[in-house]
XYZ file of C-alpha atoms in Angstrom:
668
model
C -21.647 20.120 11.207
C -23.099 23.047 9.212
C -26.706 23.779 10.158
C -28.932 25.028 7.353
C -31.154 27.105 9.613
C -32.249 30.660 8.820
C -29.857 33.321 10.030
C -32.512 35.924 10.765
C -35.080 35.520 13.540
C -37.793 37.802 14.869
C -40.120 37.846 17.867
C -43.587 36.356 17.569
C -46.344 38.793 16.660
C -49.542 38.952 18.714
C -51.685 37.057 16.187
C -49.159 34.207 16.102
C -49.136 33.957 19.884
C -52.935 33.887 19.929
C -52.996 31.121 17.326
C -50.402 29.095 19.226
C -52.426 29.368 22.420
C -55.608 28.296 20.587
C -53.650 25.283 19.327
C -52.883 24.214 22.887
C -49.363 25.656 23.064
C -48.006 27.353 26.173
C -44.958 29.307 27.252
C -44.017 31.237 30.392
C -42.407 33.991 28.337
C -43.291 34.207 24.624
C -40.579 36.835 24.116
C -38.013 34.042 24.439
C -39.435 32.272 21.395
C -37.929 33.652 18.175
C -39.029 32.536 14.717
C -37.992 32.734 11.060
C -39.675 35.353 8.938
C -42.120 32.965 7.217
C -42.944 31.008 10.353
C -46.327 29.228 10.246
C -47.828 29.104 13.751
C -50.602 26.757 12.641
C -48.044 23.918 12.286
C -47.591 23.745 16.093
C -50.089 21.914 18.337
C -49.865 21.131 22.055
C -46.301 22.378 22.407
C -44.827 23.680 25.652
C -41.845 26.018 25.415
C -39.349 26.842 28.155
C -35.963 28.522 28.058
C -34.872 30.303 24.884
C -36.022 28.786 21.599
C -35.686 29.569 17.909
C -37.938 28.056 15.244
C -37.553 27.778 11.475
C -40.241 27.653 8.822
C -42.759 24.817 8.402
C -44.189 24.818 4.898
C -43.666 21.305 3.485
C -44.506 17.674 4.219
C -42.841 14.782 6.012
C -42.997 11.409 4.228
C -41.614 8.190 5.684
C -40.502 4.984 3.952
C -44.009 3.496 4.114
C -45.461 6.425 2.217
C -47.131 7.984 5.279
C -47.371 11.731 4.741
C -48.012 14.562 7.179
C -47.374 18.280 7.499
C -44.057 19.303 9.013
C -44.174 21.061 12.370
C -44.276 20.217 16.078
C -47.059 18.425 17.964
C -47.323 17.059 21.500
C -43.886 18.030 22.778
C -42.036 20.030 25.416
C -39.246 22.042 23.806
C -36.631 23.550 26.115
C -33.834 25.850 24.991
C -33.650 24.543 21.418
C -32.950 25.785 17.901
C -35.357 23.979 15.575
C -34.544 24.048 11.862
C -36.929 24.415 8.971
C -39.429 21.724 8.012
C -38.631 19.588 11.014
C -41.216 16.963 11.977
C -41.572 16.472 15.761
C -44.383 14.340 17.176
C -45.204 12.879 20.576
C -42.259 13.579 22.858
C -43.263 11.995 26.166
C -40.596 13.743 28.196
C -38.859 16.702 26.558
C -36.365 17.844 23.961
C -33.826 20.084 25.675
C -30.693 22.002 24.690
C -30.455 20.894 21.065
C -29.913 22.364 17.618
C -32.130 20.359 15.287
C -31.135 20.470 11.607
C -33.470 21.096 8.707
C -35.865 18.286 7.741
C -34.997 16.152 10.756
C -37.769 14.038 12.298
C -38.260 13.098 15.974
C -41.203 10.797 16.626
C -42.538 8.973 19.712
C -39.478 9.522 21.889
C -39.032 9.948 25.622
C -36.299 12.336 26.773
C -33.677 13.803 24.449
C -31.489 16.255 26.297
C -28.082 17.736 27.032
C -27.169 17.907 30.706
C -24.399 20.365 31.541
C -21.306 20.469 29.325
C -20.410 17.374 27.359
C -17.763 16.321 24.840
C -20.060 13.700 23.258
C -17.678 10.810 23.938
C -14.578 12.631 22.750
C -11.668 12.349 25.173
C -13.077 9.142 26.681
C -10.291 6.684 27.539
C -10.787 3.140 26.270
C -8.774 0.499 28.116
C -7.776 -1.700 25.177
C -5.416 -4.703 25.168
C -4.629 -4.294 28.880
C -7.764 -4.380 31.038
C -5.998 -2.476 33.815
C -5.698 0.606 31.563
C -1.965 0.530 30.853
C -2.613 0.945 27.111
C -5.752 3.079 27.229
C -6.515 5.212 24.171
C -8.348 8.561 24.335
C -10.780 8.594 21.412
C -12.032 11.370 19.157
C -14.425 11.689 16.231
C -11.911 10.684 13.506
C -9.621 8.337 15.393
C -7.793 6.057 12.943
C -6.632 2.523 13.591
C -3.078 3.698 12.946
C -3.149 6.486 15.520
C -4.708 4.144 18.072
C -2.035 1.527 17.312
C 0.726 3.992 18.097
C -0.892 5.331 21.277
C -1.616 1.858 22.636
C 1.539 -0.023 21.625
C 4.297 2.622 21.661
C 4.265 3.216 25.404
C 8.062 3.105 25.375
C 7.898 6.563 23.752
C 6.439 8.495 26.643
C 6.781 11.940 25.077
C 5.086 10.776 21.878
C 2.083 9.400 23.736
C 1.835 12.575 25.800
C 1.850 14.785 22.687
C -0.831 12.668 20.979
C -2.982 12.794 24.077
C -2.522 16.583 24.161
C -3.830 16.793 20.592
C -6.809 14.747 21.675
C -7.455 17.043 24.634
C -7.346 20.092 22.369
C -9.901 18.566 20.018
C -12.081 17.475 22.911
C -12.171 21.025 24.270
C -13.105 22.345 20.825
C -16.245 20.179 20.629
C -17.303 20.426 24.266
C -20.643 22.200 24.529
C -23.800 22.556 26.576
C -25.853 22.190 23.412
C -26.137 19.156 21.164
C -26.884 18.756 17.478
C -29.341 16.533 15.654
C -28.164 16.632 12.066
C -30.260 17.641 9.100
C -32.516 14.861 7.765
C -31.789 12.709 10.809
C -34.569 10.380 11.975
C -35.158 9.639 15.666
C -38.077 7.337 16.351
C -39.358 5.334 19.336
C -36.286 6.041 21.484
C -36.498 6.122 25.281
C -33.525 8.151 26.575
C -30.939 10.067 24.545
C -28.628 12.097 26.769
C -25.548 14.114 25.777
C -25.484 12.705 22.250
C -24.857 14.503 18.969
C -25.749 13.153 15.535
C -24.541 14.028 12.081
C -26.722 14.445 8.985
C -28.882 11.538 7.902
C -28.553 9.494 11.087
C -31.322 6.969 11.746
C -31.995 6.020 15.373
C -35.111 3.972 16.024
C -36.083 1.932 19.032
C -32.906 2.600 21.025
C -33.395 2.175 24.766
C -30.567 4.311 26.094
C -27.882 6.394 24.401
C -25.689 8.373 26.779
C -22.609 10.535 26.131
C -21.730 9.842 22.554
C -21.380 10.890 18.942
C -23.251 9.441 15.994
C -21.025 10.706 13.179
C -23.358 10.070 10.290
C -23.087 11.737 6.898
C -25.495 12.042 3.988
C -23.184 9.778 1.962
C -22.924 7.165 4.719
C -25.749 7.144 7.232
C -25.376 5.601 10.691
C -28.185 3.276 11.788
C -28.867 2.561 15.470
C -31.746 0.158 15.971
C -34.066 -1.505 18.427
C -33.118 -2.350 21.978
C -29.653 -0.828 21.729
C -27.988 0.458 24.884
C -24.836 2.536 24.411
C -22.988 4.591 26.988
C -19.782 6.544 26.309
C -19.295 5.895 22.613
C -18.417 7.243 19.194
C -19.940 5.690 16.051
C -18.505 6.657 12.654
C -20.182 6.962 9.270
C -21.779 3.984 7.583
C -21.949 1.835 10.703
C -24.863 -0.174 12.106
C -25.583 -0.935 15.776
C -28.776 -2.942 16.128
C -30.565 -5.880 17.702
C -30.211 -5.106 21.419
C -26.442 -4.651 21.260
C -24.929 -3.356 24.505
C -21.953 -1.034 24.081
C -19.943 0.644 26.841
C -16.829 2.791 26.391
C -16.287 1.927 22.727
C -15.177 3.575 19.499
C -16.878 2.165 16.398
C -15.191 3.056 13.116
C -16.541 3.358 9.584
C -18.632 0.606 8.015
C -18.889 -1.564 11.132
C -21.851 -3.797 12.028
C -22.534 -4.713 15.686
C -25.867 -6.413 16.308
C -27.916 -9.352 17.602
C -27.186 -9.054 21.328
C -23.487 -8.385 20.795
C -21.845 -6.866 23.877
C -18.664 -4.826 23.980
C -16.836 -2.897 26.650
C -13.615 -0.870 26.470
C -13.071 -1.823 22.838
C -12.048 -0.127 19.612
C -13.591 -1.314 16.334
C -12.078 -0.034 13.116
C -13.154 -0.196 9.473
C -15.623 -2.920 8.503
C -15.546 -4.887 11.740
C -18.496 -7.192 12.475
C -19.773 -8.373 15.844
C -22.807 -10.628 16.284
C -23.986 -12.379 19.454
C -20.567 -12.659 21.127
C -18.556 -10.463 23.472
C -15.441 -8.310 23.444
C -13.643 -6.800 26.404
C -10.578 -4.550 26.123
C -10.146 -5.471 22.463
C -8.320 -3.547 19.764
C -10.302 -4.758 16.746
C -8.328 -3.633 13.726
C -9.999 -3.483 10.304
C -12.162 -6.467 9.326
C -12.145 -8.172 12.717
C -15.187 -10.485 12.668
C -16.958 -12.428 15.423
C -20.302 -14.067 14.589
C -20.911 -16.503 17.439
C -22.692 -16.244 20.763
C -20.093 -18.343 22.567
C -17.080 -16.306 21.426
C -15.148 -14.049 23.789
C -12.335 -11.845 22.538
C -10.512 -10.277 25.460
C -7.399 -8.181 26.107
C -5.999 -8.558 22.617
C -5.281 -6.889 19.336
C -6.662 -8.415 16.137
C -7.111 -7.388 12.491
C -8.558 -9.086 9.381
C -9.460 -11.817 11.860
C -12.311 -14.324 11.862
C -13.117 -15.770 15.291
C -14.640 -19.248 15.394
C -17.377 -20.223 17.814
C -16.226 -20.672 21.397
C -12.901 -18.889 20.802
C -11.436 -17.645 24.061
C -8.263 -16.297 25.616
C -6.935 -16.068 29.187
C -5.553 -12.706 30.231
C -4.698 -13.428 33.875
C -3.764 -16.305 36.134
C -5.495 -14.988 39.269
C -2.274 -13.460 40.574
C -1.892 -9.748 39.825
C -5.191 -9.399 38.013
C -6.018 -9.178 34.278
C -2.599 -7.898 33.226
C -1.697 -10.228 30.340
C -2.241 -9.361 26.713
C -2.120 -10.957 23.298
C -1.612 -9.886 19.705
C -2.990 -11.885 16.787
C -1.603 -10.359 13.621
C -3.380 -9.709 10.343
C -5.541 -12.328 8.665
C -5.628 -15.063 11.305
C -8.555 -17.399 12.041
C -9.565 -19.437 15.039
C -11.349 -22.782 14.865
C -14.281 -23.607 17.134
C -13.357 -23.821 20.824
C -9.829 -22.545 20.264
C -8.011 -21.237 23.321
C -4.880 -19.114 23.693
C -3.020 -18.368 26.896
C -1.924 -14.743 27.036
C 0.653 -13.350 26.666
C 1.063 -14.596 23.111
C 2.073 -13.202 19.728
C 0.559 -14.952 16.730
C 1.946 -14.303 13.249
C -0.068 -13.136 10.229
C -2.505 -15.462 8.450
C -2.289 -18.168 11.108
C -5.013 -20.782 11.502
C -5.398 -21.547 15.208
C -6.984 -24.821 16.238
C -7.101 -26.455 19.636
C -6.175 -25.286 23.113
C -2.756 -23.825 23.810
C -1.645 -23.643 27.431
C 1.840 -22.163 26.979
C 2.944 -18.704 25.912
C 3.551 -18.767 22.170
C 5.347 -16.540 19.671
C 4.756 -17.428 16.011
C 5.354 -13.900 14.683
C 8.121 -15.013 12.285
C 5.943 -17.708 10.701
C 3.124 -16.164 8.649
C 0.671 -18.426 6.803
C 1.028 -21.228 9.348
C -1.218 -23.678 11.182
C -1.041 -23.674 14.975
C -2.706 -26.859 16.171
C -2.853 -29.027 19.282
C -2.092 -32.697 19.771
C -1.754 -34.850 22.887
C 1.739 -33.436 23.556
C 0.932 -29.735 23.207
C 1.217 -27.062 20.539
C 2.318 -27.957 17.000
C 3.369 -25.425 14.346
C 3.010 -26.251 10.647
C 4.922 -23.424 8.936
C 3.749 -21.765 5.708
C 1.015 -24.313 4.957
C -1.651 -21.598 4.663
C 0.081 -20.352 1.505
C -1.464 -23.402 -0.144
C -4.933 -22.840 1.345
C -7.643 -21.641 -1.006
C -9.353 -20.039 2.001
C -6.469 -17.586 2.317
C -6.858 -16.538 -1.303
C -10.618 -16.208 -0.873
C -10.051 -13.923 2.118
C -7.722 -11.720 0.101
C -10.374 -11.390 -2.599
C -13.332 -10.755 -0.305
C -11.926 -8.017 1.955
C -11.816 -5.166 -0.584
C -15.150 -6.327 -2.037
C -16.752 -6.095 1.415
C -15.629 -2.551 2.123
C -18.817 -0.834 3.312
C -17.299 2.646 3.652
C -19.195 5.138 1.468
C -18.053 8.347 3.101
C -15.782 10.414 0.821
C -13.494 10.901 3.840
C -11.911 7.519 4.601
C -10.351 7.376 8.066
C -8.441 4.055 8.036
C -5.888 3.653 5.244
C -5.758 -0.034 4.379
C -3.295 -2.050 2.313
C -5.233 -5.159 1.241
C -2.347 -7.018 -0.429
C -1.811 -10.526 0.942
C 1.896 -10.230 0.154
C 3.663 -6.991 1.011
C 7.064 -6.088 2.480
C 5.838 -6.445 6.066
C 4.531 -9.973 5.435
C 7.278 -11.145 3.069
C 9.878 -9.818 5.497
C 8.463 -12.227 8.073
C 8.516 -15.032 5.482
C 12.220 -14.371 4.953
C 12.745 -14.512 8.717
C 10.758 -17.741 8.976
C 12.722 -19.366 6.177
C 16.040 -18.554 7.861
C 14.867 -19.739 11.290
C 13.767 -23.051 9.806
C 17.066 -23.443 7.966
C 18.970 -22.705 11.170
C 16.941 -25.242 13.173
C 17.583 -27.859 10.534
C 21.307 -27.127 10.390
C 21.656 -27.248 14.181
C 19.721 -30.473 14.729
C 20.220 -32.331 11.456
C 17.744 -34.376 9.443
C 17.445 -37.509 11.566
C 15.060 -36.275 14.271
C 11.253 -36.525 14.250
C 10.585 -32.920 15.328
C 12.163 -29.594 16.280
C 11.313 -27.321 19.231
C 10.719 -23.599 18.852
C 9.199 -21.321 21.539
C 7.090 -24.013 23.254
C 5.997 -25.493 19.918
C 6.950 -28.660 18.079
C 7.633 -28.616 14.335
C 7.654 -31.996 12.642
C 10.764 -32.588 10.534
C 8.779 -33.100 7.339
C 6.776 -29.929 7.993
C 9.956 -27.937 8.620
C 11.395 -28.969 5.256
C 8.068 -28.258 3.545
C 7.892 -24.881 5.290
C 11.264 -23.857 3.844
C 10.046 -24.894 0.393
C 6.722 -23.063 0.662
C 8.285 -19.885 1.985
C 10.755 -19.918 -0.899
C 7.919 -20.356 -3.387
C 6.008 -17.472 -1.798
C 9.085 -15.230 -1.788
C 9.814 -16.001 -5.437
C 6.198 -15.290 -6.333
C 6.195 -11.914 -4.621
C 9.618 -10.662 -5.764
C 9.165 -11.898 -9.327
C 5.686 -10.434 -9.522
C 6.955 -7.039 -8.372
C 9.740 -7.119 -10.980
C 7.312 -8.030 -13.758
C 4.962 -5.255 -12.680
C 7.896 -2.837 -12.813
C 8.793 -3.810 -16.384
C 5.307 -4.381 -17.748
C 3.972 -1.772 -20.175
C 7.379 -0.100 -20.439
C 9.548 0.240 -23.515
C 13.152 -0.900 -23.379
C 15.682 -1.734 -26.071
C 18.810 -2.342 -24.051
C 19.876 -3.814 -20.741
C 20.913 -0.313 -19.701
C 17.327 0.899 -20.074
C 16.095 -2.081 -18.050
C 18.576 -1.395 -15.267
C 17.477 2.245 -15.180
C 13.845 1.173 -14.906
C 14.705 -1.227 -12.070
C 16.713 1.352 -10.143
C 15.129 2.427 -6.819
C 13.609 5.890 -6.610
C 15.244 6.462 -3.221
C 16.690 4.665 -0.234
C 13.413 4.885 1.672
C 11.817 1.602 2.610
C 14.706 -0.807 2.104
C 14.669 -1.965 5.732
C 12.054 -3.552 7.974
C 8.374 -2.775 7.348
C 5.588 -2.689 9.919
C 1.828 -3.197 9.769
C 0.212 -0.441 11.828
C -3.299 -1.844 12.032
C -3.963 -2.209 8.319
C -1.503 0.331 6.899
C 1.869 -1.153 5.957
C 4.846 1.199 5.867
C 8.633 1.221 6.290
C 9.564 1.272 9.956
C 12.034 4.098 9.298
C 9.212 6.237 7.859
C 6.996 5.551 10.852
C 9.846 6.272 13.273
C 10.670 9.515 11.472
C 7.036 10.573 11.619
C 6.919 9.865 15.341
C 10.118 11.865 15.817
C 8.453 14.793 14.043
C 5.497 14.575 16.436
C 7.803 14.595 19.441
C 9.875 17.502 18.101
C 6.838 19.638 17.261
C 7.211 19.505 13.466
C 3.817 17.801 13.429
C 1.680 20.055 15.545
C -1.935 19.145 14.910
C -4.273 16.205 14.657
C -5.008 17.164 11.042
C -1.312 16.836 10.137
C -1.334 13.326 11.565
C -4.285 12.411 9.334
C -2.528 13.888 6.290
C 0.681 11.987 7.029
C -1.089 8.629 7.190
C -2.790 9.474 3.903
C 0.547 10.381 2.304
C 2.039 7.117 3.563
C -0.703 5.144 1.837
C -0.087 7.059 -1.414
C 3.669 6.407 -1.277
C 3.540 2.650 -0.708
C 4.181 1.653 -4.341
C 7.409 3.651 -4.548
C 8.696 2.498 -1.179
C 7.695 -1.097 -1.901
C 9.823 -1.205 -5.041
C 12.802 0.120 -3.078
C 12.361 -2.810 -0.689
C 11.926 -5.350 -3.490
C 15.031 -4.011 -5.239
C 17.125 -4.712 -2.160
C 15.646 -8.158 -1.581
C 16.182 -9.165 -5.215
C 19.849 -8.281 -4.893
C 20.115 -10.326 -1.706
C 18.307 -13.323 -3.201
C 20.289 -13.235 -6.439
C 23.613 -12.423 -4.760
C 24.463 -9.574 -7.125
C 23.601 -5.920 -7.765
C 20.719 -5.191 -10.117
C 23.020 -2.706 -11.823
C 24.939 -5.728 -13.127
C 21.898 -7.859 -14.023
C 21.857 -9.357 -17.493
C 18.709 -10.161 -19.417
C 19.459 -13.782 -18.591
C 19.347 -12.985 -14.859
C 15.956 -11.354 -15.266
C 14.664 -14.237 -17.393
C 15.722 -16.583 -14.601
C 13.716 -14.562 -12.055
C 10.691 -14.556 -14.374
C 10.920 -18.330 -14.839
C 11.154 -18.806 -11.061
C 8.082 -16.588 -10.725
C 6.146 -18.605 -13.317
C 7.073 -21.864 -11.624
C 6.208 -20.536 -8.153
C 2.865 -19.052 -9.169
C 1.840 -22.167 -11.074
C 2.978 -24.435 -8.226
C 1.010 -22.449 -5.638
C -2.046 -22.232 -7.865
C -2.006 -25.997 -8.410
C -1.854 -26.477 -4.629
C -4.789 -24.096 -4.254
C -6.791 -26.025 -6.840
C -6.013 -29.260 -5.044
C -7.129 -27.723 -1.751
C -10.299 -26.355 -3.359
C -11.038 -29.764 -4.842
C -11.482 -31.173 -1.347
C -14.653 -29.083 -1.084
C -16.142 -31.138 -3.934
C -15.156 -34.633 -2.757
C -17.767 -37.267 -1.942
C -17.028 -36.852 1.768
C -18.009 -33.177 1.450
C -21.320 -34.320 0.004
C -22.252 -36.202 3.164
C -25.855 -35.358 4.066
C -26.793 -34.264 0.545
C -29.389 -36.159 -1.497
C -30.759 -37.473 1.763
C -33.134 -40.084 0.313
C -31.158 -41.063 -2.801
C -27.937 -42.703 -3.907
C -24.604 -41.215 -4.993
C -26.032 -39.782 -8.223
C -28.799 -37.957 -6.364
C -26.304 -36.806 -3.726
C -24.069 -35.272 -6.396
C -26.966 -33.528 -8.141
C -28.313 -32.174 -4.850
C -24.840 -30.975 -3.855
C -24.307 -29.161 -7.137
C -27.735 -27.507 -6.955
C -26.867 -26.163 -3.502
C -23.132 -25.524 -3.721
C -22.414 -25.466 -7.445
C -19.878 -27.670 -9.207
C -16.103 -27.496 -9.378
C -15.989 -26.074 -12.890
C -18.352 -23.165 -12.206
C -16.922 -22.027 -8.860
C -15.758 -18.420 -9.151
C -12.654 -18.838 -6.996
C -11.550 -21.972 -8.836
C -12.221 -20.373 -12.212
C -10.178 -17.376 -11.094
C -7.222 -19.572 -10.105
C -7.330 -21.483 -13.393
C -7.450 -18.216 -15.309
C -4.545 -16.923 -13.204
C -2.431 -19.929 -14.260
C -3.084 -19.107 -17.926
C -2.407 -15.402 -17.435
C 0.821 -16.190 -15.600
C 2.155 -18.187 -18.515
C 1.157 -15.514 -21.035
C 2.544 -12.625 -18.995
C 5.815 -14.396 -18.215
C 6.382 -15.622 -21.761
C 5.588 -12.189 -23.169
C 8.215 -10.544 -20.983
C 10.773 -13.279 -21.666
C 10.291 -12.774 -25.412
C 10.935 -9.047 -25.023
C 13.992 -9.701 -22.857
C 15.471 -12.133 -25.361
C 15.508 -9.350 -27.968
C 17.356 -6.930 -25.679
C 20.851 -5.792 -26.553
C 23.329 -6.531 -23.787
């Protein structure tokens, strides 16, 4: 952080010392107090100095949000070994302010002790025992840790050299920020805090009413202030720009990424929270909370797991040990999943993307090849309903809301996020799920009531429906990508179309992975990790740049993947496609999109049924109930999500027909 303090200091002159003494100030050695050239001694009252101190100018006013206005300066404080910037406002420090550089226009009011004790790294280098409580996957944190870097360190333990190199980079950074002097950033506000020890803050931070902050970094910026509020206790932490920790939250050994909100008695230990996570009332322990992990309920415990884009229902819980060798078990719940109230999962488990989890599951489950599924419980155990979430309007609503709820305002974005519901990583799993279901059906036939897969039952009717839904979803994605590729391009012949559909390279045609919000070809990720191990990537900054470049290259790589899948699905090379082949794909896309949208409308309609109106119009009949419901919830026709789906159906027809018309004019 760049401090805007004057570069030139001078000793106090005799008249200034006399004025300071008359104002109740004292110092054992006034020669150790240096001041800026235009220093105004009259702005200091009842200040005790010890150690070596440097003071800026005080010639303006402090004004708070209420409109209260006062002269800048220092009053009623003990200042030890500090550099105080210009026009700082310090009032009523009950203990002392020691070993700090205070930026220009910062304010520190009614606080106890704010001090640096010995050398500190401000939370950098701290190891956070995520996923495995025993520390087997611990991640050393630093000021700009990304979800993607943490994913690799925690989950790629099979690459010992890689992990060692990444931890070396972390150690180098930690040494570079280790100091015996802290910083309070320019225009920061510290008010009514009790103890702040070994903590640095960036510009514009607001900390008011915190009880205890020890060994941490508050990485605020003027574009995205950090707010830490009343009753908060944090020890060993890093908080990134735009985040809020408030309402008596208790945080221990945690990294809190950009745009997060943790408040209302939320407690967390040994956890990582990345972009836009929310935690209210509940508890996390050894959790890797990827982007948009949300827990809003007092009774919810997330423990020893990895989650992302996840919404935890009240009473959700997991078991990470069976009282044998300790808390050694772990679980991974992939992107976009939700848990119903009182859901329970026995670790170890691996839950596929966009899964709705309901009930209590007492066996180890692996649903990773079945995205968009329901995992429910009946009297016989766990039941899987494959692909049914593709027809859930809630899934679509989630896909819409996530980018709209991005609270990150900092120009430097740490986590690179792909928000698309359908992408090569997800659709690749849909292809796997479709083939597994087909294989189960072929092996067991059609005349059985259910199929078994990894400790789960799949009803025969749901298996057949799952194959159908996955095929619809695959057609929607592949056809949509093809239409996007040809839209707004000029072509007069099939040769020109084939050239447009040709892949830019061979990169990305294989398996894709989701590294905590950033989707990328596995080969690209593996190559990047090889470069780290070989020394081609030699700094933490290069790692940040590579993740950024990955996010910028997704469109090109994604088309390469789609190109290959289209050839596999159609059973022929795109280089030999006719306009008729492409028209067939477009028609399949139109049919799939319309079919899914109609299912979504049907699902949304359930929210406006008479049963959903139970409890409305409490003292009237059905007419009053309906009116009351619509006043509170709105009606079917005016709902934004429903209107969006209906508009999407119209746009689909127009877009598809427009392209088909152009294709029909093409010379073969």
